[in-house]
Amino acid sequence: MGTTQIKPKLNALIAKIKSLEKNTLEHWFLFDENKIMGNDIDIVLKVSDETDVVLLTKKIIPLLIEFMKENNIFIACFPINECEFNVGSKNSQFIKNVENYGKK
């Protein structure tokens, strides 16, 4: 599914996530070229450095997983400073890795 058809659904997801906590998300970036850091990624979500990690892992990531499964797209999540946080990539382990992230 291309990003054109997904945009209305994505906007609804963004609204739902933003309703969880004000100013949680700073930027959403949509990429036409889906090669980022060697993975096939459709959408990159950049979160503010101030985002509550517990909120992210316990509430936002489950929403992202559900959205990815329903729409067969892949979302990567990075902090604005681009380090240490990558919760989505198109490989056989990515769902398991994301689901286990909050348990570490």
PDB file of C-alpha atoms in Angstrom:
ATOM      1  CA  MET A   1       0.000   0.000   0.000  1.00  0.00           C
ATOM      2  CA  GLY A   2       1.416   3.356  -0.975  1.00  0.00           C
ATOM      3  CA  THR A   3       1.635   6.319   1.350  1.00  0.00           C
ATOM      4  CA  THR A   4      -1.021   8.162  -0.694  1.00  0.00           C
ATOM      5  CA  GLN A   5      -3.799   5.751   0.284  1.00  0.00           C
ATOM      6  CA  ILE A   6      -2.524   5.481   3.835  1.00  0.00           C
ATOM      7  CA  LYS A   7      -2.440   9.239   4.538  1.00  0.00           C
ATOM      8  CA  PRO A   8      -6.023   9.597   5.897  1.00  0.00           C
ATOM      9  CA  LYS A   9      -5.548   6.559   8.149  1.00  0.00           C
ATOM     10  CA  LEU A  10      -2.160   7.869   9.215  1.00  0.00           C
ATOM     11  CA  ASN A  11      -3.639  11.254  10.089  1.00  0.00           C
ATOM     12  CA  ALA A  12      -6.209   9.488  12.282  1.00  0.00           C
ATOM     13  CA  LEU A  13      -3.421   7.509  13.980  1.00  0.00           C
ATOM     14  CA  ILE A  14      -1.421  10.694  14.582  1.00  0.00           C
ATOM     15  CA  ALA A  15      -4.471  12.360  16.134  1.00  0.00           C
ATOM     16  CA  LYS A  16      -5.005   9.344  18.381  1.00  0.00           C
ATOM     17  CA  ILE A  17      -1.372   9.344  19.510  1.00  0.00           C
ATOM     18  CA  LYS A  18      -1.325  13.097  20.090  1.00  0.00           C
ATOM     19  CA  SER A  19      -4.418  12.756  22.262  1.00  0.00           C
ATOM     20  CA  LEU A  20      -2.443  10.506  24.623  1.00  0.00           C
ATOM     21  CA  GLU A  21      -0.141  13.318  25.661  1.00  0.00           C
ATOM     22  CA  LYS A  22       0.139  16.873  24.431  1.00  0.00           C
ATOM     23  CA  ASN A  23       3.299  17.605  22.420  1.00  0.00           C
ATOM     24  CA  THR A  24       4.339  13.966  22.391  1.00  0.00           C
ATOM     25  CA  LEU A  25       5.297  14.044  18.731  1.00  0.00           C
ATOM     26  CA  GLU A  26       7.342  16.692  17.037  1.00  0.00           C
ATOM     27  CA  HIS A  27       7.533  15.454  13.455  1.00  0.00           C
ATOM     28  CA  TRP A  28       6.197  12.800  11.130  1.00  0.00           C
ATOM     29  CA  PHE A  29       8.132  12.253   7.927  1.00  0.00           C
ATOM     30  CA  LEU A  30       6.850  10.337   4.920  1.00  0.00           C
ATOM     31  CA  PHE A  31       9.454   8.984   2.541  1.00  0.00           C
ATOM     32  CA  ASP A  32       9.006   8.001  -1.099  1.00  0.00           C
ATOM     33  CA  GLU A  33      12.244   6.044  -0.980  1.00  0.00           C
ATOM     34  CA  ASN A  34      11.712   3.392   1.645  1.00  0.00           C
ATOM     35  CA  LYS A  35      15.347   2.531   2.262  1.00  0.00           C
ATOM     36  CA  ILE A  36      16.464   3.899   5.584  1.00  0.00           C
ATOM     37  CA  MET A  37      19.475   2.498   7.447  1.00  0.00           C
ATOM     38  CA  GLY A  38      19.347  -0.621   5.273  1.00  0.00           C
ATOM     39  CA  ASN A  39      15.743  -1.490   6.176  1.00  0.00           C
ATOM     40  CA  ASP A  40      12.564  -1.211   4.134  1.00  0.00           C
ATOM     41  CA  ILE A  41      10.617   1.403   6.053  1.00  0.00           C
ATOM     42  CA  ASP A  42       7.517   3.195   4.807  1.00  0.00           C
ATOM     43  CA  ILE A  43       7.156   5.849   7.483  1.00  0.00           C
ATOM     44  CA  VAL A  44       9.554   7.399   9.944  1.00  0.00           C
ATOM     45  CA  LEU A  45       8.175   8.718  13.198  1.00  0.00           C
ATOM     46  CA  LYS A  46      10.426  11.151  15.007  1.00  0.00           C
ATOM     47  CA  VAL A  47       9.639  11.711  18.647  1.00  0.00           C
ATOM     48  CA  SER A  48      10.680  14.513  20.930  1.00  0.00           C
ATOM     49  CA  ASP A  49      13.550  13.793  23.317  1.00  0.00           C
ATOM     50  CA  GLU A  50      11.130  14.743  26.113  1.00  0.00           C
ATOM     51  CA  THR A  51       8.685  11.969  25.182  1.00  0.00           C
ATOM     52  CA  ASP A  52       7.936   9.743  28.151  1.00  0.00           C
ATOM     53  CA  VAL A  53       9.535   6.372  27.361  1.00  0.00           C
ATOM     54  CA  VAL A  54       6.935   4.508  29.417  1.00  0.00           C
ATOM     55  CA  LEU A  55       4.134   6.191  27.462  1.00  0.00           C
ATOM     56  CA  LEU A  56       5.950   5.362  24.231  1.00  0.00           C
ATOM     57  CA  THR A  57       6.506   1.695  25.005  1.00  0.00           C
ATOM     58  CA  LYS A  58       3.263   0.924  26.822  1.00  0.00           C
ATOM     59  CA  LYS A  59       0.760   2.981  24.801  1.00  0.00           C
ATOM     60  CA  ILE A  60       2.165   4.343  21.538  1.00  0.00           C
ATOM     61  CA  ILE A  61       4.135   1.309  20.316  1.00  0.00           C
ATOM     62  CA  PRO A  62       1.124  -1.031  20.646  1.00  0.00           C
ATOM     63  CA  LEU A  63      -0.853   1.431  18.497  1.00  0.00           C
ATOM     64  CA  LEU A  64       1.941   1.445  15.921  1.00  0.00           C
ATOM     65  CA  ILE A  65       2.115  -2.371  15.890  1.00  0.00           C
ATOM     66  CA  GLU A  66      -1.647  -2.632  15.382  1.00  0.00           C
ATOM     67  CA  PHE A  67      -1.514  -0.033  12.610  1.00  0.00           C
ATOM     68  CA  MET A  68       1.399  -1.774  10.879  1.00  0.00           C
ATOM     69  CA  LYS A  69      -0.327  -5.151  10.988  1.00  0.00           C
ATOM     70  CA  GLU A  70      -3.660  -3.782   9.712  1.00  0.00           C
ATOM     71  CA  ASN A  71      -2.143  -1.782   6.869  1.00  0.00           C
ATOM     72  CA  ASN A  72       0.906  -3.888   5.987  1.00  0.00           C
ATOM     73  CA  ILE A  73       3.275  -0.978   6.296  1.00  0.00           C
ATOM     74  CA  PHE A  74       6.360  -0.470   8.421  1.00  0.00           C
ATOM     75  CA  ILE A  75       6.990   2.405  10.770  1.00  0.00           C
ATOM     76  CA  ALA A  76      10.375   3.267  12.234  1.00  0.00           C
ATOM     77  CA  CYS A  77      10.571   5.289  15.408  1.00  0.00           C
ATOM     78  CA  PHE A  78      13.567   7.483  16.176  1.00  0.00           C
ATOM     79  CA  PRO A  79      14.251  10.297  18.615  1.00  0.00           C
ATOM     80  CA  ILE A  80      15.135  13.625  17.066  1.00  0.00           C
ATOM     81  CA  ASN A  81      18.793  13.083  17.958  1.00  0.00           C
ATOM     82  CA  GLU A  82      18.729   9.840  15.883  1.00  0.00           C
ATOM     83  CA  CYS A  83      20.373   7.591  18.472  1.00  0.00           C
ATOM     84  CA  GLU A  84      19.666   4.359  20.346  1.00  0.00           C
ATOM     85  CA  PHE A  85      15.958   4.046  19.551  1.00  0.00           C
ATOM     86  CA  ASN A  86      14.717   2.087  16.561  1.00  0.00           C
ATOM     87  CA  VAL A  87      11.515   0.152  17.025  1.00  0.00           C
ATOM     88  CA  GLY A  88      10.462  -0.741  13.523  1.00  0.00           C
ATOM     89  CA  SER A  89      12.225  -2.358  10.609  1.00  0.00           C
ATOM     90  CA  LYS A  90      11.142  -4.737   7.894  1.00  0.00           C
ATOM     91  CA  ASN A  91      12.601  -8.008   9.031  1.00  0.00           C
ATOM     92  CA  SER A  92      11.235 -11.186  10.558  1.00  0.00           C
ATOM     93  CA  GLN A  93      12.125 -10.123  14.088  1.00  0.00           C
ATOM     94  CA  PHE A  94      10.828  -6.582  14.123  1.00  0.00           C
ATOM     95  CA  ILE A  95       7.384  -7.200  15.651  1.00  0.00           C
ATOM     96  CA  LYS A  96       8.914  -9.409  18.351  1.00  0.00           C
ATOM     97  CA  ASN A  97      11.628  -6.837  19.056  1.00  0.00           C
ATOM     98  CA  VAL A  98       9.110  -4.024  19.347  1.00  0.00           C
ATOM     99  CA  GLU A  99       6.800  -6.024  21.582  1.00  0.00           C
ATOM    100  CA  ASN A 100       9.705  -6.956  23.853  1.00  0.00           C
ATOM    101  CA  TYR A 101      11.177  -3.454  23.975  1.00  0.00           C
ATOM    102  CA  GLY A 102       9.003  -2.296  26.850  1.00  0.00           C
ATOM    103  CA  LYS A 103       9.832  -5.389  28.913  1.00  0.00           C
ATOM    104  CA  LYS A 104      13.573  -4.739  29.083  1.00  0.00           C
TER     105      LYS A 104
END
